[in-house]
PDB file of C-alpha atoms in Angstrom:
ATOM      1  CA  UNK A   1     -91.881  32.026-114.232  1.00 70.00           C
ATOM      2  CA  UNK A   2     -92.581  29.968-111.066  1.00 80.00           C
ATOM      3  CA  UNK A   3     -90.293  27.495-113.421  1.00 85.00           C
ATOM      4  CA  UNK A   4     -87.215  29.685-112.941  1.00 89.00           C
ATOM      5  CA  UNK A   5     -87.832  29.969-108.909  1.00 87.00           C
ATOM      6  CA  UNK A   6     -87.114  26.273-108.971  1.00 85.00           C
ATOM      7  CA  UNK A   7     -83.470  27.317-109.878  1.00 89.00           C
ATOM      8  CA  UNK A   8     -83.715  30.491-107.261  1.00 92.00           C
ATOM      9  CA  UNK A   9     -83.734  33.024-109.879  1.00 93.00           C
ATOM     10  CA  UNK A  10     -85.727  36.185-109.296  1.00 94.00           C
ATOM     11  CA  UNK A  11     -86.905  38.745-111.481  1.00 94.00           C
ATOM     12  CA  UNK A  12     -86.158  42.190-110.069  1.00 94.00           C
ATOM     13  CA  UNK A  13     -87.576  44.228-113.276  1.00 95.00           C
ATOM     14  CA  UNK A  14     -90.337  44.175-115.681  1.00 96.00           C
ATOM     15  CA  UNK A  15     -91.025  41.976-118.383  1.00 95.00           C
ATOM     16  CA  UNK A  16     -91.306  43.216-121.656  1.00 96.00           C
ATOM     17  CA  UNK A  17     -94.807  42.572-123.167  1.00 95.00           C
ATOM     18  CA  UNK A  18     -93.805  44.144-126.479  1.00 94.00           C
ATOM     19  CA  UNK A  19     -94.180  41.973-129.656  1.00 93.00           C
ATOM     20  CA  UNK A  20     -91.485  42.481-131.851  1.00 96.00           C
ATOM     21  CA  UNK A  21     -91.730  41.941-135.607  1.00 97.00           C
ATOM     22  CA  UNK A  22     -87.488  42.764-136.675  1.00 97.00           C
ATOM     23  CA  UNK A  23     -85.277  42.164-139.721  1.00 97.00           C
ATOM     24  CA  UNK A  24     -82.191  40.253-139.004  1.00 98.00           C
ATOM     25  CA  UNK A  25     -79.557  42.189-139.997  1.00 98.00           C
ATOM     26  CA  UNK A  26     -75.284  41.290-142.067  1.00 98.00           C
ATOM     27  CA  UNK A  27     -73.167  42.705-140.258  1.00 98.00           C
ATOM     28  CA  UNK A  28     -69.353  43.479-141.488  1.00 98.00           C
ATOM     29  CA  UNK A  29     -67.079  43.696-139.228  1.00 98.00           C
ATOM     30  CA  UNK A  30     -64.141  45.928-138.870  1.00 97.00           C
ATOM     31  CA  UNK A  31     -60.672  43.093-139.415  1.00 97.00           C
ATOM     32  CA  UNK A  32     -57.248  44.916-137.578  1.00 97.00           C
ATOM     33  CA  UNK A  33     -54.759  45.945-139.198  1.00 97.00           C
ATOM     34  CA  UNK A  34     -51.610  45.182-137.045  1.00 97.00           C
ATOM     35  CA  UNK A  35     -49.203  47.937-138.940  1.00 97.00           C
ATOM     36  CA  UNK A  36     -46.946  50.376-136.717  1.00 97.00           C
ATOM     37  CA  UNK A  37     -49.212  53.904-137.436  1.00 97.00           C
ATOM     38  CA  UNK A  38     -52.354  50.889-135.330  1.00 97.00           C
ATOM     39  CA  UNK A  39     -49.919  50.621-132.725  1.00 98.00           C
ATOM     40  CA  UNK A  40     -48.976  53.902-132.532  1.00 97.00           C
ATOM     41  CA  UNK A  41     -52.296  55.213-132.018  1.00 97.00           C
ATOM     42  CA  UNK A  42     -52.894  52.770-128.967  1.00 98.00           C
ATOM     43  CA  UNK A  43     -49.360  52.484-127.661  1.00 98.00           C
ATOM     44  CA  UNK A  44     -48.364  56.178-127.903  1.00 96.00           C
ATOM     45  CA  UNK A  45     -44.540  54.971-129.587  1.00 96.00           C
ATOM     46  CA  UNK A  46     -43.603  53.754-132.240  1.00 96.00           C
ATOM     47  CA  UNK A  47     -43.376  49.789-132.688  1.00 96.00           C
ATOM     48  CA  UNK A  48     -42.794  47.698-135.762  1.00 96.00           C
ATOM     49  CA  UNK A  49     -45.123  45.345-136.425  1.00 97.00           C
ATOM     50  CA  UNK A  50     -43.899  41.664-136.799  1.00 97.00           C
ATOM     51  CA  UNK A  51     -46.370  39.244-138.856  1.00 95.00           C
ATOM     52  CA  UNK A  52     -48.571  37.031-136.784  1.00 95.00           C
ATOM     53  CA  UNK A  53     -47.508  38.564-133.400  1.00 97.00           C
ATOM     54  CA  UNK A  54     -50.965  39.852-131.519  1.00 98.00           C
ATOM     55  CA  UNK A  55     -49.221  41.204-128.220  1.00 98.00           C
ATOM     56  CA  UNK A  56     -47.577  44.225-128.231  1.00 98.00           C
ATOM     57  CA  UNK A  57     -46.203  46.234-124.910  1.00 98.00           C
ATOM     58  CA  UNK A  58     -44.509  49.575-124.685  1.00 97.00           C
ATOM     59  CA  UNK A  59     -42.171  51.242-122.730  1.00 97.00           C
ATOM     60  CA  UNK A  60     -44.607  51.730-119.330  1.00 97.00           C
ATOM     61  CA  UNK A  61     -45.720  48.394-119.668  1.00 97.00           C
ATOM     62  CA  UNK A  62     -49.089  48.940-121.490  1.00 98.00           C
ATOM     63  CA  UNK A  63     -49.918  45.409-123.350  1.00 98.00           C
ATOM     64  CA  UNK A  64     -52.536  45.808-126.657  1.00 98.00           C
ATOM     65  CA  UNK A  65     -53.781  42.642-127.814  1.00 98.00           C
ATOM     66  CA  UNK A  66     -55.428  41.844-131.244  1.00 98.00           C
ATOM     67  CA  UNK A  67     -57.833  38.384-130.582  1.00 97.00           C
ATOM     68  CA  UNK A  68     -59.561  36.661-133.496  1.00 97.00           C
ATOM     69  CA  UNK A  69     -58.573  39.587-135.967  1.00 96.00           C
ATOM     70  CA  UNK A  70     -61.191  41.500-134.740  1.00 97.00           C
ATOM     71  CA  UNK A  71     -61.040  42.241-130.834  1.00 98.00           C
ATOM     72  CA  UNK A  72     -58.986  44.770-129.718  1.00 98.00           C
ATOM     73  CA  UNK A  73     -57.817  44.457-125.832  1.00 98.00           C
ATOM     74  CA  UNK A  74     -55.652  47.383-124.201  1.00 98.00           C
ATOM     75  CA  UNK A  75     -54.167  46.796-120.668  1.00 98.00           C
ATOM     76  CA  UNK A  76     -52.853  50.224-119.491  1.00 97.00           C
ATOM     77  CA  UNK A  77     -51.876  48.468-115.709  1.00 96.00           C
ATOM     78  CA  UNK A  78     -53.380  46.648-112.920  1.00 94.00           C
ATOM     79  CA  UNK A  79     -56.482  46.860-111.490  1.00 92.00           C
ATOM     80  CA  UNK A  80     -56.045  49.039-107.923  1.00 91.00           C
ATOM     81  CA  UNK A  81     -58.060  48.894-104.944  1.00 89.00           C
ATOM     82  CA  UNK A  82     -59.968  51.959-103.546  1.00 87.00           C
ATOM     83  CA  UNK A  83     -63.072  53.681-104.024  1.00 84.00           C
ATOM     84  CA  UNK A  84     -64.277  55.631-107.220  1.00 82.00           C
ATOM     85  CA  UNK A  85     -65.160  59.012-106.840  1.00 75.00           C
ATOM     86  CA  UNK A  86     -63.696  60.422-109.860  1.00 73.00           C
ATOM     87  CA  UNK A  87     -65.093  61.901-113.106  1.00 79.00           C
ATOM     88  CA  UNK A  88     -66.069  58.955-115.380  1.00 86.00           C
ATOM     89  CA  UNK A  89     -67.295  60.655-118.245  1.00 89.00           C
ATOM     90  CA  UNK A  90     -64.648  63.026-118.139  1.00 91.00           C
ATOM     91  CA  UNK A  91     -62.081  60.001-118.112  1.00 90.00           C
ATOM     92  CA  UNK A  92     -63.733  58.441-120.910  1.00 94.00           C
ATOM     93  CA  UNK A  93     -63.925  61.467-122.979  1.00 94.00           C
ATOM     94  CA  UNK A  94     -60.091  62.320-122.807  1.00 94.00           C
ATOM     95  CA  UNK A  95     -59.626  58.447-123.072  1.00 96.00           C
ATOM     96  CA  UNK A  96     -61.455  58.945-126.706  1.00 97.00           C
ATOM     97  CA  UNK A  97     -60.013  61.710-127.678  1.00 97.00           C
ATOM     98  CA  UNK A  98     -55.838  60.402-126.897  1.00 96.00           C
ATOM     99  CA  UNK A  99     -56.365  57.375-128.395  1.00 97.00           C
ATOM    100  CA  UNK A 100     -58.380  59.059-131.594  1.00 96.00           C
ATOM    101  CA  UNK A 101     -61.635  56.546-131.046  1.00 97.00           C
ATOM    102  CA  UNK A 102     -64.582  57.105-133.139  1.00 95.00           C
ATOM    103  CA  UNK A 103     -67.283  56.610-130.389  1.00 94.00           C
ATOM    104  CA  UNK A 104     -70.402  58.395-133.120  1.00 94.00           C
ATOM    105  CA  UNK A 105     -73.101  55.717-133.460  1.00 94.00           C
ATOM    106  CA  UNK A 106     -72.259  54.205-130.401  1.00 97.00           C
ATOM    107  CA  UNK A 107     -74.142  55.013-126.649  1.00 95.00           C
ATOM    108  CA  UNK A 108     -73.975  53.688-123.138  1.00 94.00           C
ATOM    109  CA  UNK A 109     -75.666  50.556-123.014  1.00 91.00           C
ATOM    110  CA  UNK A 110     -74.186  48.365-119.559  1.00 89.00           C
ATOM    111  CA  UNK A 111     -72.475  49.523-116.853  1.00 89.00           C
ATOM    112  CA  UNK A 112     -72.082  47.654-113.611  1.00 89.00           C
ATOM    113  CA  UNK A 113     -69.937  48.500-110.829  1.00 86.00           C
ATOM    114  CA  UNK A 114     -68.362  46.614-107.285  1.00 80.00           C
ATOM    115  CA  UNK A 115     -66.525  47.981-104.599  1.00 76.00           C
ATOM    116  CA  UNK A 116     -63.300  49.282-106.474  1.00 83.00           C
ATOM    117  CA  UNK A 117     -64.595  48.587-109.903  1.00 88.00           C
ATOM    118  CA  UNK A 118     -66.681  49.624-112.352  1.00 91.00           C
ATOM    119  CA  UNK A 119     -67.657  48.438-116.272  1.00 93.00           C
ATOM    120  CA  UNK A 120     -69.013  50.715-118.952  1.00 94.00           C
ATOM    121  CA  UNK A 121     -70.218  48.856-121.999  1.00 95.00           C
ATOM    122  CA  UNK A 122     -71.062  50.930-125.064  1.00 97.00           C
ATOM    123  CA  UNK A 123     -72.525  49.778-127.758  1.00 98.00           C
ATOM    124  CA  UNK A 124     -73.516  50.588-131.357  1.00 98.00           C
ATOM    125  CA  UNK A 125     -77.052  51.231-132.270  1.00 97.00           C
ATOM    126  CA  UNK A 126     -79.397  50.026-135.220  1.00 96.00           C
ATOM    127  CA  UNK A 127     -82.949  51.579-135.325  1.00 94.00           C
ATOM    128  CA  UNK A 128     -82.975  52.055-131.165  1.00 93.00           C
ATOM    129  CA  UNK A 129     -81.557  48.520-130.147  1.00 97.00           C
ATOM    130  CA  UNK A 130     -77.955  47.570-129.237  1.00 98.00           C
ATOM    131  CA  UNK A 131     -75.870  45.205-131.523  1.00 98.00           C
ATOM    132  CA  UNK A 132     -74.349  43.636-128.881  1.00 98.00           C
ATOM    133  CA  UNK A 133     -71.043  42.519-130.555  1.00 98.00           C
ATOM    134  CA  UNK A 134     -69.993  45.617-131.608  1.00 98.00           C
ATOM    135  CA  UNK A 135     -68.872  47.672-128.359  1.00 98.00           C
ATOM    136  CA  UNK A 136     -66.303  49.558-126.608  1.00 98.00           C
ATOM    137  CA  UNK A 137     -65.929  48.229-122.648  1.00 97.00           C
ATOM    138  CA  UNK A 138     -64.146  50.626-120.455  1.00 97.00           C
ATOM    139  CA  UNK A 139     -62.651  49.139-116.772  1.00 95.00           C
ATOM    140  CA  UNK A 140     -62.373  51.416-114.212  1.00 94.00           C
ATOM    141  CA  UNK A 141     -60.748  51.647-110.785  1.00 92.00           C
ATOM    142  CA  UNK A 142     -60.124  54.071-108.351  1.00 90.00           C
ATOM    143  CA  UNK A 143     -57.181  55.938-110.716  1.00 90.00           C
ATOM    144  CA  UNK A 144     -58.988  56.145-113.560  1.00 92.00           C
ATOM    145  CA  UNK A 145     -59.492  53.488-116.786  1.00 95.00           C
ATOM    146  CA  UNK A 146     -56.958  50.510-116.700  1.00 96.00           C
ATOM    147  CA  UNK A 147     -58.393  48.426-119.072  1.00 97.00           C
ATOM    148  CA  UNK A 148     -60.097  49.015-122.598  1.00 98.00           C
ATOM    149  CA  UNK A 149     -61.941  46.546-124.987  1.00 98.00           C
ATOM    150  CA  UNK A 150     -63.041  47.302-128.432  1.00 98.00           C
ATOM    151  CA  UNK A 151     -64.851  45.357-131.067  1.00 98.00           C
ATOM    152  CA  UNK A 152     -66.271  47.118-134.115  1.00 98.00           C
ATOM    153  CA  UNK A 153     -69.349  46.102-136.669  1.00 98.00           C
ATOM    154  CA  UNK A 154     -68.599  48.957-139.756  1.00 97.00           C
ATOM    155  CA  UNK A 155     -71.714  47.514-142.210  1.00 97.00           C
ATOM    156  CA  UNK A 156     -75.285  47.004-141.127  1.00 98.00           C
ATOM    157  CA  UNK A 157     -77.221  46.001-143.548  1.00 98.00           C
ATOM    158  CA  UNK A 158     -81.438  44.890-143.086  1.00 98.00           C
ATOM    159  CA  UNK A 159     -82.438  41.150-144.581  1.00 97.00           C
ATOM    160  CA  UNK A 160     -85.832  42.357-146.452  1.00 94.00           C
ATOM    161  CA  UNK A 161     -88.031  39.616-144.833  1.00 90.00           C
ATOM    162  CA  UNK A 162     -88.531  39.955-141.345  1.00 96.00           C
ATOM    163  CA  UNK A 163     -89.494  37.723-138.159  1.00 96.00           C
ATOM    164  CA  UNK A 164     -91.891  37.424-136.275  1.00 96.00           C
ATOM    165  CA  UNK A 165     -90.013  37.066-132.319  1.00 96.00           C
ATOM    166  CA  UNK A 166     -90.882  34.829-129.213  1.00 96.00           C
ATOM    167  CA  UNK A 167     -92.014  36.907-126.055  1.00 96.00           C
ATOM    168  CA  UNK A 168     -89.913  37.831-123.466  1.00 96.00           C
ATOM    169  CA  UNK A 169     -91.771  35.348-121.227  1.00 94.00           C
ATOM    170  CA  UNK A 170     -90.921  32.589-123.553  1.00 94.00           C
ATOM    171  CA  UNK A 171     -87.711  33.411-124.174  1.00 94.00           C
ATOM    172  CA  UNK A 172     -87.173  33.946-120.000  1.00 94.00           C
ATOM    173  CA  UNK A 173     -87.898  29.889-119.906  1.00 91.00           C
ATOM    174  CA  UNK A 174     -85.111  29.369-122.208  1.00 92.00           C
ATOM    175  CA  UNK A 175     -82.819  30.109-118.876  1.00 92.00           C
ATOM    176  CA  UNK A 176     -84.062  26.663-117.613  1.00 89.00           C
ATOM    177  CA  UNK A 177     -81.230  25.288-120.900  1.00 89.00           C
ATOM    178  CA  UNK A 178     -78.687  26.249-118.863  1.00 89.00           C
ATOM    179  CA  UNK A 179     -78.330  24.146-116.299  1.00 86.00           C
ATOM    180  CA  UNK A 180     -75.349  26.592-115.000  1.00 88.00           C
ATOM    181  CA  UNK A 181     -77.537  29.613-114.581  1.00 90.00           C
ATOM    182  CA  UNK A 182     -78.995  29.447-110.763  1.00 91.00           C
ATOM    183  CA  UNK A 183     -79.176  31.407-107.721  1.00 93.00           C
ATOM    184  CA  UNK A 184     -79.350  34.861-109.735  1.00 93.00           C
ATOM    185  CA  UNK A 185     -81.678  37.532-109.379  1.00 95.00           C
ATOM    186  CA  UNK A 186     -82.529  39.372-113.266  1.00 95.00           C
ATOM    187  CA  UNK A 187     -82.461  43.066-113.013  1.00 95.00           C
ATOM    188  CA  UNK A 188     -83.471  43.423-117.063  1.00 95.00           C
ATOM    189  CA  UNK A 189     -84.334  42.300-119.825  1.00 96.00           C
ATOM    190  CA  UNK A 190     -84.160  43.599-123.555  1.00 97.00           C
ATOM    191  CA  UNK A 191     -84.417  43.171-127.334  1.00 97.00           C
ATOM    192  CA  UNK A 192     -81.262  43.630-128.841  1.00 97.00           C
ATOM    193  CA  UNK A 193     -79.135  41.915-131.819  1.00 98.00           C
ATOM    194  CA  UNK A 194     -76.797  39.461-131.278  1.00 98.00           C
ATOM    195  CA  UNK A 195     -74.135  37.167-132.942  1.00 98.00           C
ATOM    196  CA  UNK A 196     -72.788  34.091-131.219  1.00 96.00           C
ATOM    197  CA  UNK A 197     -69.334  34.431-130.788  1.00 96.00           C
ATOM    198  CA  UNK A 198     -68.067  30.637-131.315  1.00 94.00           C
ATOM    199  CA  UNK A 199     -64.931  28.537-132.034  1.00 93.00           C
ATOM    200  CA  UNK A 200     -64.997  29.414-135.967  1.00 95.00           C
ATOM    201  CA  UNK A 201     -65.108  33.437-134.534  1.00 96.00           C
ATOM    202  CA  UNK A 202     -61.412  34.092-136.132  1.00 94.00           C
ATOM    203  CA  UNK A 203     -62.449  33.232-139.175  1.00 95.00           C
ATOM    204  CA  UNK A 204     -65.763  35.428-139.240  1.00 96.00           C
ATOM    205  CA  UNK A 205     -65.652  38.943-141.000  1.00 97.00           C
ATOM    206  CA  UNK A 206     -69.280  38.919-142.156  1.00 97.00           C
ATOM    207  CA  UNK A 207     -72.584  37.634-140.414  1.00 98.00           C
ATOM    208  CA  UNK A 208     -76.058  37.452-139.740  1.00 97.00           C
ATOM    209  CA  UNK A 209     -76.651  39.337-136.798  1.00 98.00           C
ATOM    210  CA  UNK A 210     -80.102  38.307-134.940  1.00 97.00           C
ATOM    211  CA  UNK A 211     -83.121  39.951-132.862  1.00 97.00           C
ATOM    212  CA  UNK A 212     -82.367  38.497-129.536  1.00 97.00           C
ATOM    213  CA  UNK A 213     -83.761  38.706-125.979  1.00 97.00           C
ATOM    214  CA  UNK A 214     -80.824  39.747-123.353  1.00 97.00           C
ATOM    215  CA  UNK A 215     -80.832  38.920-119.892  1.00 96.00           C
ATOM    216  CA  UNK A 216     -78.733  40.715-117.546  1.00 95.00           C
ATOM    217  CA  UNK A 217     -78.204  39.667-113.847  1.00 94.00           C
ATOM    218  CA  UNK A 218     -77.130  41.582-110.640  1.00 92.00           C
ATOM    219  CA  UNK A 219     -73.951  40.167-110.819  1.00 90.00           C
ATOM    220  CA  UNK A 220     -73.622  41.698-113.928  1.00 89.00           C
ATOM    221  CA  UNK A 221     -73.178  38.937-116.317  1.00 91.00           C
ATOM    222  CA  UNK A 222     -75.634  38.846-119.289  1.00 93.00           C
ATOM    223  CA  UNK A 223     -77.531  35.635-120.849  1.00 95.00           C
ATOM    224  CA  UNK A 224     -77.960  36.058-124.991  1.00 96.00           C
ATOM    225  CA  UNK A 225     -81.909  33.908-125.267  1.00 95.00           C
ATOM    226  CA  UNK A 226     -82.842  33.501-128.995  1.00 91.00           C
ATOM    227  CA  UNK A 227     -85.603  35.513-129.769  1.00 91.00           C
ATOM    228  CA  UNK A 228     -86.642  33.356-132.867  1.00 90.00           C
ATOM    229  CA  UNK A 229     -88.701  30.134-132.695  1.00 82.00           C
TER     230      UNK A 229
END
């Protein structure tokens, strides 16, 4: 650990001394369907859909995006400034409910927040840890949610043989890799599952999904460390 104070990163949290032994798990994932009933029920009118167009706006200006076939990406308007002090569960809720979102399966996992801004990340669960790629992020300002993100993992499946997994301490050295991660402090770390999301993403509708240590930082981004040797 005195390793990572070379870089100025601090650990503000505890380390896990767990030893995991995990399946990996294939993972399905849910592929859009860009037809005018989809847009509808994110859009609120009716709009035909046009073959390989992924932006769609209505009449107040809301834009839904469809990116690599599988992320979904609803801006209702701009961010605003001013403080939150509204009811963010009760936003969410009625957010859910208008837009007809199946939310079962899935629980808060991340949520970070500035001045006039705040992130909730839920995710869906498998046996008590998060599989990080399939989530639901809701953006928050001081009117309410103005931007949603969805993407959705519908099969999980467990790979009979399972691994044996790095510590957290082990994996925590990992960091040193990236020579961009520096002056952060770590606020947790967890075992969750985790698919990288890379170039050949688009073309992904099935995939191993594996047991993977996840840093998160005060400054809210997160650091995916590969739990297997």
């Amino acid at each position: 650990v005195s390793l990572l104070k070379e870089k100025n990163i601090t650990i503000d949290t505890d380390i896990p001394a767990e030893e995991y032994i995990l399946p990996i798990l294939d993972t399905e994932y849910q592929i859009i369907e860009i037809n005018s009933q989809f847009l509808e029920q994110f859009l609120h009118e009716r709009i035909e859909a046009i073959e390989d167009v992924y932006t769609y706006s209505n009449s107040r200006g809301e834009r839904l995006e469809i990116i690599d076939g599988k992320k979904l990406r609803l801006t209702i308007r701009e961010k605003l400034p001013g403080k939150i002090n509204k009811d963010i569960q009760g936003e969410i809720n009625s957010f859910i409910k208008e837009k007809n979102i199946d939310i079962s399966g899935y629980s808060l996992n991340y949520s970070y927040a500035t001045d006039n801004n705040i992130i909730y990340g839920y995710t869906r669960n498998h046996s008590d840890f998060s599989l990080d790629n399939s989530y639901m992020y809701f953006f928050v300002d001081s009117e309410g949610i103005y931007k949603f993100e969805m993407q959705r993992i519908i099969s999980v499946v467990e790979i009979p043989e399972k691994v044996r997994l790095i510590g957290a301490i082990e994996a925590l050295l990992r960091i040193l890799t990236y020579p961009e991660i520096e002056n952060k402090e770590i606020i947790n770390i967890e075992m969750t599952y985790y698919s990288v999301e890379d170039e050949n993403w688009k073309k992904i509708e099935r995939i191993n999904s594996d047991p993977t240590w996840k840093v998160i930082f005060s400054d809210g981004t997160q650091k995916h460390l590969p739990g297997i040797d």
